[in-house]
């Protein structure tokens, strides 16, 4: 029953919520995906040792919406944070699509996965599944298939599964839409956390950003700014170090 609580609460408010959603889409600035290369290498000054390979797979933040380039987006900043902590170069690649659900990723992004081993993968979905009001069963199934495909094609040493962002704090969303979406996001995030416990070498990392801090958000109040991506990247890099994978031989 708790999985259906957001739907049960939203049902009598549906006409008003639909109107709020349409108004929000109308007044919220539509930002483009980041420009420039979607792959690169950082920390080349650390010498000729073999670089660490980082891959990110996800929705609009991975596509760089809210920042100018992928170097400023989560992938480039995560690579920079890892490189600085490990004193090692990091080769990075971003596979992102604005507006993508986990189901969309299976059709659009998964076919683009490289057929080679990587060291660290970041998977970041959930906002679009939340706004689409995906059922918990469908979300878990779609996300599970994305993770299985990633493991099969890339055999990552570590997968970080980013928590679904706390939509209840997104300044771009009016009330009560914000409250309902936040409840739905928490429900999907709990399902993602449960799924993560069943998969080895996978860590669920709750998103610790505060969307109410305007410095961390882009001008649309919906996507992370470069500063927000930096804070997120530092959190992810710390999780990588705490995982212990860098104490193991590849």
Coordinates of C-alpha atoms in Angstrom, one line a residue:
X1 CA 0.0 0.0 0.0
X2 CA 2.8 2.5 0.9
X3 CA 4.1 2.2 -2.7
X4 CA 0.8 3.5 -4.0
X5 CA 0.4 6.3 -1.4
X6 CA 1.5 9.1 -3.7
X7 CA -1.0 8.0 -6.3
X8 CA -3.8 7.7 -3.8
X9 CA -3.1 11.2 -2.5
X10 CA -2.7 12.7 -5.9
X11 CA -5.9 11.3 -7.4
X12 CA -8.4 13.7 -6.0
X13 CA -6.0 16.6 -6.8
X14 CA -5.3 15.4 -10.3
X15 CA -7.0 18.3 -12.3
X16 CA -5.2 20.9 -10.2
X17 CA -1.8 19.1 -10.4
X18 CA -2.1 18.8 -14.1
X19 CA -2.7 22.5 -14.4
X20 CA 0.2 23.2 -12.1
X21 CA 2.5 21.0 -14.1
X22 CA 1.5 22.7 -17.4
X23 CA 2.0 26.1 -15.9
X24 CA 5.4 25.1 -14.4
X25 CA 6.6 23.8 -17.8
X26 CA 5.4 27.1 -19.4
X27 CA 7.3 29.4 -17.0
X28 CA 10.4 27.4 -16.3
X29 CA 13.4 28.2 -18.6
X30 CA 14.2 25.4 -20.9
X31 CA 18.0 24.9 -20.7
X32 CA 20.0 23.0 -23.4
X33 CA 22.3 20.1 -22.9
X34 CA 26.0 21.0 -22.3
X35 CA 28.1 21.7 -25.3
X36 CA 31.5 20.3 -26.2
X37 CA 33.0 16.8 -26.0
X38 CA 31.1 14.1 -24.0
X39 CA 34.4 12.4 -23.2
X40 CA 37.9 13.4 -22.1
X41 CA 40.7 12.9 -19.7
X42 CA 41.7 14.8 -16.6
X43 CA 44.8 14.7 -14.5
X44 CA 47.2 14.0 -17.3
X45 CA 50.0 15.7 -15.3
X46 CA 50.0 12.7 -12.9
X47 CA 52.2 10.8 -15.3
X48 CA 52.0 7.9 -17.7
X49 CA 50.2 5.4 -15.4
X50 CA 47.1 3.8 -16.8
X51 CA 44.2 6.1 -16.4
X52 CA 41.1 5.2 -14.3
X53 CA 38.0 4.8 -16.5
X54 CA 34.8 6.6 -15.5
X55 CA 31.5 6.3 -17.2
X56 CA 28.3 8.1 -16.3
X57 CA 24.8 7.1 -17.5
X58 CA 21.7 9.1 -16.8
X59 CA 19.2 11.8 -17.4
X60 CA 19.6 15.6 -17.7
X61 CA 22.4 16.2 -15.2
X62 CA 24.6 13.7 -17.0
X63 CA 23.6 15.4 -20.3
X64 CA 24.9 18.6 -18.7
X65 CA 21.7 20.6 -18.6
X66 CA 22.2 23.6 -16.4
X67 CA 25.9 24.1 -17.2
X68 CA 27.9 25.2 -20.2
X69 CA 30.2 22.2 -20.9
X70 CA 30.6 18.6 -19.8
X71 CA 33.8 19.6 -17.9
X72 CA 31.5 21.6 -15.6
X73 CA 28.8 18.9 -15.5
X74 CA 28.8 16.0 -13.1
X75 CA 30.9 13.7 -15.3
X76 CA 33.8 16.1 -15.7
X77 CA 33.7 17.3 -12.1
X78 CA 33.5 13.7 -10.8
X79 CA 36.5 12.8 -12.9
X80 CA 38.4 15.9 -11.5
X81 CA 37.5 15.0 -7.9
X82 CA 38.6 11.4 -8.3
X83 CA 41.8 12.4 -10.1
X84 CA 42.7 14.9 -7.3
X85 CA 42.2 12.3 -4.5
X86 CA 44.0 9.4 -6.2
X87 CA 46.7 11.5 -8.0
X88 CA 45.9 9.6 -11.1
X89 CA 44.5 10.5 -14.5
X90 CA 40.9 9.7 -15.2
X91 CA 39.4 9.1 -18.6
X92 CA 35.7 9.9 -18.6
X93 CA 32.7 9.5 -20.8
X94 CA 29.1 10.9 -20.3
X95 CA 26.1 9.1 -21.8
X96 CA 23.2 11.3 -20.9
X97 CA 19.8 12.3 -22.4
X98 CA 17.6 15.1 -21.2
X99 CA 14.2 13.9 -20.3
X100 CA 15.1 10.2 -20.2
X101 CA 13.4 7.7 -18.0
X102 CA 15.1 4.4 -17.1
X103 CA 13.0 2.8 -19.9
X104 CA 14.2 5.4 -22.4
X105 CA 17.8 4.6 -21.4
X106 CA 17.3 1.0 -22.4
X107 CA 16.4 2.1 -25.9
X108 CA 18.6 5.2 -26.4
X109 CA 21.7 5.0 -24.0
X110 CA 22.3 1.3 -23.3
X111 CA 23.1 0.6 -27.0
X112 CA 25.9 3.3 -26.8
X113 CA 27.6 1.6 -23.8
X114 CA 31.2 0.7 -24.7
X115 CA 32.1 -3.0 -24.8
X116 CA 35.1 -2.8 -22.4
X117 CA 35.8 -2.8 -18.7
X118 CA 35.5 0.4 -16.8
X119 CA 36.5 1.2 -13.2
X120 CA 33.7 3.3 -11.9
X121 CA 30.2 3.9 -13.3
X122 CA 27.6 6.4 -12.1
X123 CA 24.0 5.8 -12.8
X124 CA 21.6 8.7 -12.3
X125 CA 17.9 8.4 -13.1
X126 CA 14.7 9.0 -11.3
X127 CA 13.4 12.5 -11.9
X128 CA 11.7 11.8 -15.1
X129 CA 10.3 8.5 -13.8
X130 CA 9.0 10.5 -10.8
X131 CA 7.2 13.1 -13.0
X132 CA 5.9 10.3 -15.2
X133 CA 4.5 8.6 -12.0
X134 CA 6.1 5.3 -13.0
X135 CA 4.9 2.5 -10.7
X136 CA 7.5 1.1 -8.3
X137 CA 7.4 -2.3 -10.0
X138 CA 8.0 -0.7 -13.5
X139 CA 10.8 1.6 -12.2
X140 CA 12.6 -1.3 -10.4
X141 CA 12.3 -3.5 -13.5
X142 CA 13.6 -0.8 -15.9
X143 CA 16.4 0.2 -13.6
X144 CA 17.4 -3.4 -13.0
X145 CA 17.6 -4.0 -16.7
X146 CA 19.8 -0.8 -17.2
X147 CA 22.2 -2.0 -14.4
X148 CA 22.3 -5.6 -15.8
X149 CA 23.2 -4.2 -19.3
X150 CA 25.9 -2.0 -17.7
X151 CA 27.4 -5.0 -15.9
X152 CA 27.3 -7.2 -18.9
X153 CA 29.0 -4.8 -21.3
X154 CA 31.3 -2.8 -19.0
X155 CA 31.9 -5.1 -15.9
X156 CA 32.5 -2.0 -13.7
X157 CA 34.6 -2.5 -10.6
X158 CA 32.2 -0.2 -8.8
X159 CA 28.7 1.2 -9.7
X160 CA 27.4 4.2 -7.9
X161 CA 23.6 4.5 -8.1
X162 CA 22.6 8.1 -7.4
X163 CA 19.6 8.7 -5.2
X164 CA 16.5 10.1 -6.7
X165 CA 16.7 13.9 -6.1
X166 CA 14.5 15.3 -3.4
X167 CA 11.8 17.0 -5.5
X168 CA 10.0 18.2 -2.4
X169 CA 12.8 20.9 -2.2
X170 CA 12.9 21.9 -5.8
X171 CA 12.2 25.7 -6.0
X172 CA 10.9 25.4 -9.6
X173 CA 7.9 23.3 -8.4
X174 CA 4.9 25.0 -6.8
X175 CA 2.9 23.5 -3.9
X176 CA 1.1 21.1 -3.7
X177 CA 2.8 19.6 -6.8
X178 CA 6.2 19.8 -5.1
X179 CA 5.0 17.9 -2.1
X180 CA 3.4 15.2 -4.2
X181 CA 6.4 14.8 -6.5
X182 CA 8.7 14.7 -3.4
X183 CA 6.6 11.9 -2.0
X184 CA 6.8 10.0 -5.2
X185 CA 10.5 10.6 -5.5
X186 CA 11.1 9.2 -2.0
X187 CA 9.1 6.1 -2.9
X188 CA 11.1 5.4 -6.1
X189 CA 14.4 6.1 -4.2
X190 CA 13.5 3.6 -1.5
X191 CA 12.9 1.0 -4.3
X192 CA 16.3 1.8 -5.9
X193 CA 18.0 1.4 -2.5
X194 CA 16.4 -2.0 -2.0
X195 CA 17.5 -3.0 -5.5
X196 CA 21.1 -1.9 -4.8
X197 CA 21.3 -4.2 -1.8
X198 CA 20.8 -7.2 -4.2
X199 CA 23.7 -6.3 -6.5
X200 CA 27.3 -6.8 -5.6
X201 CA 29.8 -3.9 -6.1
X202 CA 26.9 -1.4 -6.3
X203 CA 26.4 1.5 -3.8
X204 CA 23.3 3.5 -3.5
X205 CA 24.4 7.1 -2.8
X206 CA 21.7 9.5 -1.5
X207 CA 21.9 12.9 -3.1
X208 CA 23.0 15.2 -0.4
X209 CA 22.6 18.5 -2.3
X210 CA 20.1 21.1 -0.9
X211 CA 18.1 22.4 -3.9
X212 CA 16.8 25.2 -1.7
X213 CA 20.4 26.7 -1.9
X214 CA 20.2 28.9 -5.1
X215 CA 24.0 28.7 -5.5
X216 CA 23.7 25.0 -6.1
X217 CA 20.9 25.3 -8.7
X218 CA 20.9 26.5 -12.3
X219 CA 18.6 29.5 -13.3
X220 CA 15.7 27.1 -13.9
X221 CA 15.6 26.0 -10.3
X222 CA 15.5 22.4 -11.5
X223 CA 19.0 21.4 -12.5
X224 CA 22.3 21.6 -10.6
X225 CA 24.6 24.5 -11.4
X226 CA 28.4 24.0 -11.9
X227 CA 28.8 24.6 -8.1
X228 CA 26.1 22.1 -7.4
X229 CA 27.8 19.5 -9.7
X230 CA 31.0 20.2 -7.8
X231 CA 29.4 19.5 -4.4
X232 CA 27.8 16.3 -5.8
X233 CA 31.1 15.2 -7.4
X234 CA 33.0 15.6 -4.1
X235 CA 30.4 13.4 -2.4
X236 CA 30.7 10.7 -5.1
X237 CA 34.5 10.7 -5.0
X238 CA 34.4 10.2 -1.2
X239 CA 32.1 7.3 -1.6
X240 CA 34.5 5.7 -4.1
X241 CA 37.4 6.0 -1.7
X242 CA 35.3 4.6 1.2
X243 CA 34.3 1.6 -1.0
X244 CA 37.9 0.2 -0.9
X245 CA 38.0 -0.7 -4.6
X246 CA 41.2 1.3 -5.0
X247 CA 42.9 -0.9 -2.5
X248 CA 42.3 -3.9 -4.8
X249 CA 44.2 -4.9 -7.9
X250 CA 42.2 -4.3 -11.0

